[in-house]
Coordinates of C-alpha atoms in Angstrom, one line a residue:
X19 CA 68.4 -30.7 1.8
X20 CA 66.2 -30.0 -1.1
X21 CA 63.3 -29.4 1.5
X22 CA 65.2 -26.8 3.5
X23 CA 66.0 -25.0 0.3
X24 CA 62.3 -25.0 -1.0
X25 CA 61.1 -23.7 2.6
X26 CA 63.7 -20.9 2.4
X27 CA 62.5 -20.0 -1.1
X28 CA 59.0 -20.0 0.0
X29 CA 59.8 -17.7 3.1
X30 CA 61.6 -15.2 0.8
X31 CA 58.8 -15.0 -1.5
X32 CA 56.3 -14.4 1.1
X33 CA 58.5 -11.5 2.4
X34 CA 58.9 -9.9 -0.9
X35 CA 55.3 -10.1 -1.6
X36 CA 54.4 -8.6 2.0
X37 CA 57.2 -5.9 1.5
X38 CA 55.2 -4.9 -2.0
X39 CA 51.8 -4.5 -0.4
X40 CA 50.1 -1.3 -1.2
X41 CA 48.4 0.7 1.7
X42 CA 44.7 0.7 1.6
X43 CA 43.6 4.5 1.6
X44 CA 40.7 6.0 3.5
X45 CA 37.4 4.5 2.0
X46 CA 35.3 6.8 -0.1
X47 CA 32.5 8.5 1.8
X48 CA 29.0 7.0 1.2
X49 CA 26.9 10.1 0.4
X50 CA 23.0 9.8 1.3
X51 CA 20.6 9.5 -1.6
X52 CA 19.2 12.9 -0.7
X53 CA 20.1 15.8 1.3
X54 CA 17.7 17.4 3.8
X55 CA 16.2 19.8 3.8
X56 CA 15.5 19.9 0.1
X57 CA 14.3 23.4 -0.5
X58 CA 12.3 26.5 0.4
X59 CA 9.3 24.6 2.1
X60 CA 8.5 26.2 5.6
X61 CA 10.9 25.5 8.5
X62 CA 8.1 23.5 10.1
X63 CA 7.6 21.3 7.0
X64 CA 11.1 20.7 6.6
X65 CA 11.6 19.9 10.2
X66 CA 8.7 17.4 10.0
X67 CA 10.2 15.7 6.9
X68 CA 13.6 15.5 8.7
X69 CA 11.9 13.9 11.7
X70 CA 10.1 11.4 9.5
X71 CA 13.6 10.3 8.2
X72 CA 14.9 10.2 11.5
X73 CA 12.2 8.1 13.0
X74 CA 11.5 5.8 10.2
X75 CA 14.3 5.9 7.6
X76 CA 12.0 7.2 4.7
X77 CA 12.6 10.3 2.7
X78 CA 9.5 12.4 2.0
X79 CA 10.4 14.4 -1.1
X80 CA 9.1 17.6 -2.8
X81 CA 12.1 18.3 -5.0
X82 CA 13.4 15.5 -6.9
X83 CA 15.4 14.8 -10.1
X84 CA 13.8 13.6 -13.4
X85 CA 15.2 10.2 -12.8
X86 CA 13.1 9.9 -9.6
X87 CA 10.1 11.6 -11.1
X88 CA 9.8 10.0 -14.5
X89 CA 10.1 6.3 -14.8
X90 CA 9.0 3.9 -17.7
X91 CA 7.5 0.6 -17.3
X92 CA 7.0 -2.2 -20.0
X93 CA 3.4 -3.2 -21.0
X94 CA 2.1 -6.2 -22.3
X95 CA 3.3 -6.5 -25.9
X96 CA 6.4 -4.3 -25.2
X97 CA 4.9 -1.0 -25.4
X98 CA 6.1 1.7 -23.1
X99 CA 3.8 3.1 -20.2
X100 CA 5.1 6.7 -19.4
X101 CA 4.3 7.9 -16.2
X102 CA 4.7 11.6 -15.5
X103 CA 4.9 13.5 -12.1
X104 CA 4.3 17.1 -12.1
X105 CA 6.1 18.7 -9.0
X106 CA 3.9 20.6 -6.6
X107 CA 4.4 24.2 -5.2
X108 CA 6.4 24.2 -2.1
X109 CA 4.0 26.4 -0.3
X110 CA 1.6 23.5 0.1
X111 CA 4.1 21.1 1.5
X112 CA 2.6 21.7 5.1
X113 CA -0.8 21.1 4.0
X114 CA 0.4 17.9 1.9
X115 CA 2.1 16.4 5.0
X116 CA -1.4 16.9 6.8
X117 CA -3.1 15.2 4.1
X118 CA -0.9 12.1 4.0
X119 CA -1.2 11.7 7.7
X120 CA -5.0 12.1 7.6
X121 CA -5.5 9.5 4.9
X122 CA -2.9 7.1 5.5
X123 CA -0.2 7.3 8.5
X124 CA -2.5 7.8 11.3
X125 CA -4.0 4.4 10.9
X126 CA -0.5 2.5 11.2
X127 CA 1.4 2.4 14.8
X128 CA 5.0 3.8 14.9
X129 CA 6.3 0.2 15.1
X130 CA 4.9 -1.0 11.8
X131 CA 6.0 2.4 10.1
X132 CA 9.5 1.7 11.4
X133 CA 9.6 -1.8 9.8
X134 CA 8.9 -0.5 6.3
X135 CA 5.3 0.9 6.8
X136 CA 6.4 4.1 4.9
X137 CA 8.4 3.1 1.8
X138 CA 11.9 4.3 1.2
X139 CA 10.8 7.4 -1.0
X140 CA 7.5 9.3 -0.6
X141 CA 7.2 11.7 -3.7
X142 CA 4.7 14.5 -3.0
X143 CA 3.3 15.7 -6.2
X144 CA 1.1 18.0 -7.8
X145 CA -0.4 15.5 -10.3
X146 CA 0.5 12.1 -11.8
X147 CA -0.6 11.1 -14.9
X148 CA 0.0 8.2 -17.5
X149 CA 1.0 10.0 -21.0
X150 CA -0.8 8.3 -23.9
X151 CA -0.4 10.9 -26.3
X152 CA 1.8 9.0 -28.6
X153 CA -1.2 6.7 -29.1
X154 CA -3.9 9.6 -29.4
X155 CA -2.9 13.2 -28.9
X156 CA -4.2 14.7 -25.6
X157 CA -4.9 11.2 -24.2
X158 CA -3.7 11.2 -20.4
X159 CA -4.9 9.1 -17.6
X160 CA -4.5 10.6 -14.2
X161 CA -3.7 9.0 -10.8
X162 CA -4.1 10.0 -7.2
X163 CA -1.1 7.6 -6.4
X164 CA 1.3 5.2 -8.0
X165 CA 3.5 2.6 -6.4
X166 CA 6.9 2.0 -8.1
X167 CA 9.3 -0.5 -6.4
X168 CA 10.0 0.8 -2.8
X169 CA 8.5 4.2 -3.5
X170 CA 4.9 5.7 -3.5
X171 CA 3.9 8.9 -5.3
X172 CA 1.1 10.7 -4.2
X173 CA -0.7 13.5 -5.9
X174 CA -2.7 16.4 -4.5
X175 CA -0.1 19.1 -3.5
X176 CA -1.8 22.2 -4.7
X177 CA -4.5 24.7 -3.9
X178 CA -7.4 22.2 -4.2
X179 CA -6.1 20.5 -0.9
X180 CA -7.6 23.4 1.2
X181 CA -11.0 23.1 -0.3
X182 CA -11.1 19.5 -0.5
X183 CA -14.6 18.0 0.5
X184 CA -15.1 15.2 3.0
X185 CA -16.3 12.7 0.4
X186 CA -13.4 13.3 -1.8
X187 CA -11.1 13.0 1.1
X188 CA -12.5 9.7 2.0
X189 CA -12.5 8.5 -1.5
X190 CA -8.7 9.4 -1.6
X191 CA -8.3 7.7 1.9
X192 CA -9.7 4.3 0.6
X193 CA -7.9 4.5 -2.7
X194 CA -4.6 4.9 -1.0
X195 CA -5.2 2.6 1.9
X196 CA -6.1 -0.1 -0.5
X197 CA -3.0 0.3 -2.9
X198 CA -0.8 0.4 0.4
X199 CA -2.5 -2.8 1.8
X200 CA -1.5 -4.7 -1.3
X201 CA 2.0 -3.3 -1.1
X202 CA 2.1 -4.5 2.6
X203 CA 1.1 -8.0 1.7
X204 CA 3.5 -8.1 -1.3
X205 CA 6.4 -6.9 0.9
X206 CA 5.7 -9.5 3.7
X207 CA 4.7 -6.7 6.1
X208 CA 1.1 -7.8 6.4
X209 CA -0.6 -11.4 5.9
X210 CA -3.9 -13.1 6.1
X211 CA -4.8 -15.4 9.1
X212 CA -5.4 -19.0 8.0
X213 CA -8.3 -18.9 10.4
X214 CA -10.2 -16.7 8.0
X215 CA -10.8 -19.4 5.5
X216 CA -11.3 -22.3 8.0
X217 CA -15.0 -22.6 8.1
X218 CA -16.0 -21.5 4.7
X219 CA -16.8 -23.8 2.0
X220 CA -15.1 -22.7 -1.3
X221 CA -15.8 -26.0 -3.2
X222 CA -19.5 -26.1 -3.7
X223 CA -20.8 -23.4 -6.1
X224 CA -23.8 -21.8 -4.9
X225 CA -26.9 -20.8 -6.9
X226 CA -26.6 -17.6 -8.5
X227 CA -27.2 -14.8 -5.9
X228 CA -29.3 -12.6 -8.2
X229 CA -31.4 -15.6 -9.1
X230 CA -33.7 -14.8 -6.5
X231 CA -34.0 -13.8 -2.7
X232 CA -33.9 -17.2 -1.3
X233 CA -30.6 -18.0 -3.3
X234 CA -29.0 -14.7 -2.0
X235 CA -30.0 -15.6 1.6
X236 CA -28.4 -19.0 1.3
X237 CA -25.2 -17.2 -0.1
X238 CA -25.1 -15.0 3.2
X239 CA -25.5 -17.8 5.4
X240 CA -22.5 -19.4 3.8
X241 CA -20.5 -16.3 4.9
X242 CA -20.3 -14.2 1.7
X243 CA -20.5 -10.6 1.6
X244 CA -21.0 -8.3 -1.5
X245 CA -18.0 -6.8 -3.4
X246 CA -19.2 -3.5 -4.0
X247 CA -22.3 -1.2 -3.9
X248 CA -24.2 0.7 -6.8
X249 CA -25.7 3.2 -4.7
X250 CA -27.4 1.0 -2.1
X251 CA -27.5 -2.0 -4.3
X252 CA -25.1 -4.6 -3.6
X253 CA -23.0 -6.2 -6.2
X254 CA -22.0 -9.7 -5.7
X255 CA -18.4 -11.1 -6.6
X256 CA -19.9 -14.6 -7.6
X257 CA -21.1 -14.4 -11.1
X258 CA -20.5 -17.9 -13.0
X259 CA -18.1 -20.5 -12.5
X260 CA -14.8 -18.5 -13.4
X261 CA -15.4 -16.2 -10.4
X262 CA -15.5 -19.2 -8.3
X263 CA -12.3 -20.6 -9.3
X264 CA -10.8 -17.6 -7.1
X265 CA -13.3 -17.7 -4.7
X266 CA -10.9 -17.4 -1.6
X267 CA -9.3 -14.3 -3.1
X268 CA -12.9 -12.7 -3.9
X269 CA -14.1 -13.5 -0.4
X270 CA -11.0 -11.9 1.2
X271 CA -11.5 -8.8 -0.8
X272 CA -15.0 -8.4 -0.1
X273 CA -14.3 -8.4 3.6
X274 CA -11.4 -6.1 3.4
X275 CA -13.6 -3.7 1.4
X276 CA -16.1 -3.7 4.1
X277 CA -13.7 -3.3 6.9
X278 CA -11.5 -0.5 5.5
X279 CA -14.2 1.5 3.4
X280 CA -17.7 1.0 5.4
X281 CA -18.8 2.8 8.5
X282 CA -20.4 0.8 11.3
X283 CA -24.0 2.0 10.2
X284 CA -23.3 0.7 6.9
X285 CA -22.4 -2.8 7.9
X286 CA -25.0 -3.1 10.7
X287 CA -27.4 -4.9 8.5
X288 CA -25.2 -7.9 8.5
X289 CA -23.4 -7.6 11.9
X290 CA -26.9 -7.4 13.6
X291 CA -28.4 -10.3 11.7
X292 CA -28.2 -13.5 13.8
X293 CA -28.7 -15.5 10.7
X294 CA -25.2 -14.4 9.4
X295 CA -23.0 -16.1 12.1
X296 CA -20.3 -17.0 9.9
X297 CA -20.0 -13.7 8.3
X298 CA -19.7 -12.1 11.9
X299 CA -17.0 -14.7 12.9
X300 CA -14.8 -14.1 9.9
X301 CA -15.4 -10.3 10.5
X302 CA -14.3 -10.5 14.0
X303 CA -11.3 -12.7 13.0
X304 CA -9.8 -10.2 10.7
X305 CA -10.4 -7.3 13.2
X306 CA -8.9 -9.3 16.1
X307 CA -5.8 -10.5 14.0
X308 CA -4.7 -7.3 12.6
X309 CA -5.1 -5.5 16.1
X310 CA -3.0 -8.1 18.0
X311 CA -0.5 -9.1 15.4
X312 CA 0.1 -5.3 13.8
X313 CA -1.4 -2.9 16.2
X314 CA -3.7 -1.8 13.4
X315 CA -7.2 -0.7 14.2
X316 CA -8.9 -1.7 10.7
X317 CA -12.4 -0.2 11.8
X318 CA -10.9 3.0 12.6
X319 CA -9.9 3.1 9.0
X320 CA -13.5 2.3 7.8
X321 CA -15.2 4.8 10.2
X322 CA -13.3 7.8 9.2
X323 CA -15.0 10.0 7.0
X324 CA -13.8 13.3 7.7
X325 CA -17.1 14.9 8.2

């Protein structure tokens, strides 16, 4: 009898709780982060920006709020790094879209760009600088681009675009591609094939390359390239024991530098030398890997000079 009464009480309580349920209303509308078109750029420019968003899910922005345009990053020691973005004039949006296509987007296939190859927000700016005037009045450090989270800011949207020389445009291409490549690696969009490191000895420290022609030749035969050039003079990444503790990273950077920034004519000295078989093997491993796995013609990047 007690069990029957208990069941009746439970059912009664359930009925009361159900009768007191509040109806759920219509959910709030989720508004987009930005409304396109943004402003008074040309119809063609606004249409191109809309197409980029529709195709890749990325906003290309030329009119944005202060919370987007200004951000603070904490430096070592707790001091603030204040980066400032100056908006460009909207009459230059068309040229700026051509510019970022020429120095960046044209080198990556659609499928890659759709997977995050274009960050969520691309800020088009007149200029970007680090305001250090609090330390010393008038002290500003200018940048051609800055990556912050899932956004990239690119400077140059001004009257200087139309008159930019081929050499400056090439330098801007190299700088932006290098920054974006690091971003892609960090985001897991790109990686490095293990095969690249397979046949290279990173344990035995070679004789210092600058010690003589014979030592430098042995260094090349072991599969190592310069890290940079001063004029036509190579600069070697290996200089003492510390650099050798990061041999793999330095080795990869030196190859990526040549692949992305040097033309065929500039790399012929090691590609046409039969003594440098390991360099040539590692070179082709990287070219083939990025072409096969990601559809990226990395030598197109290196050979584009805008001349």
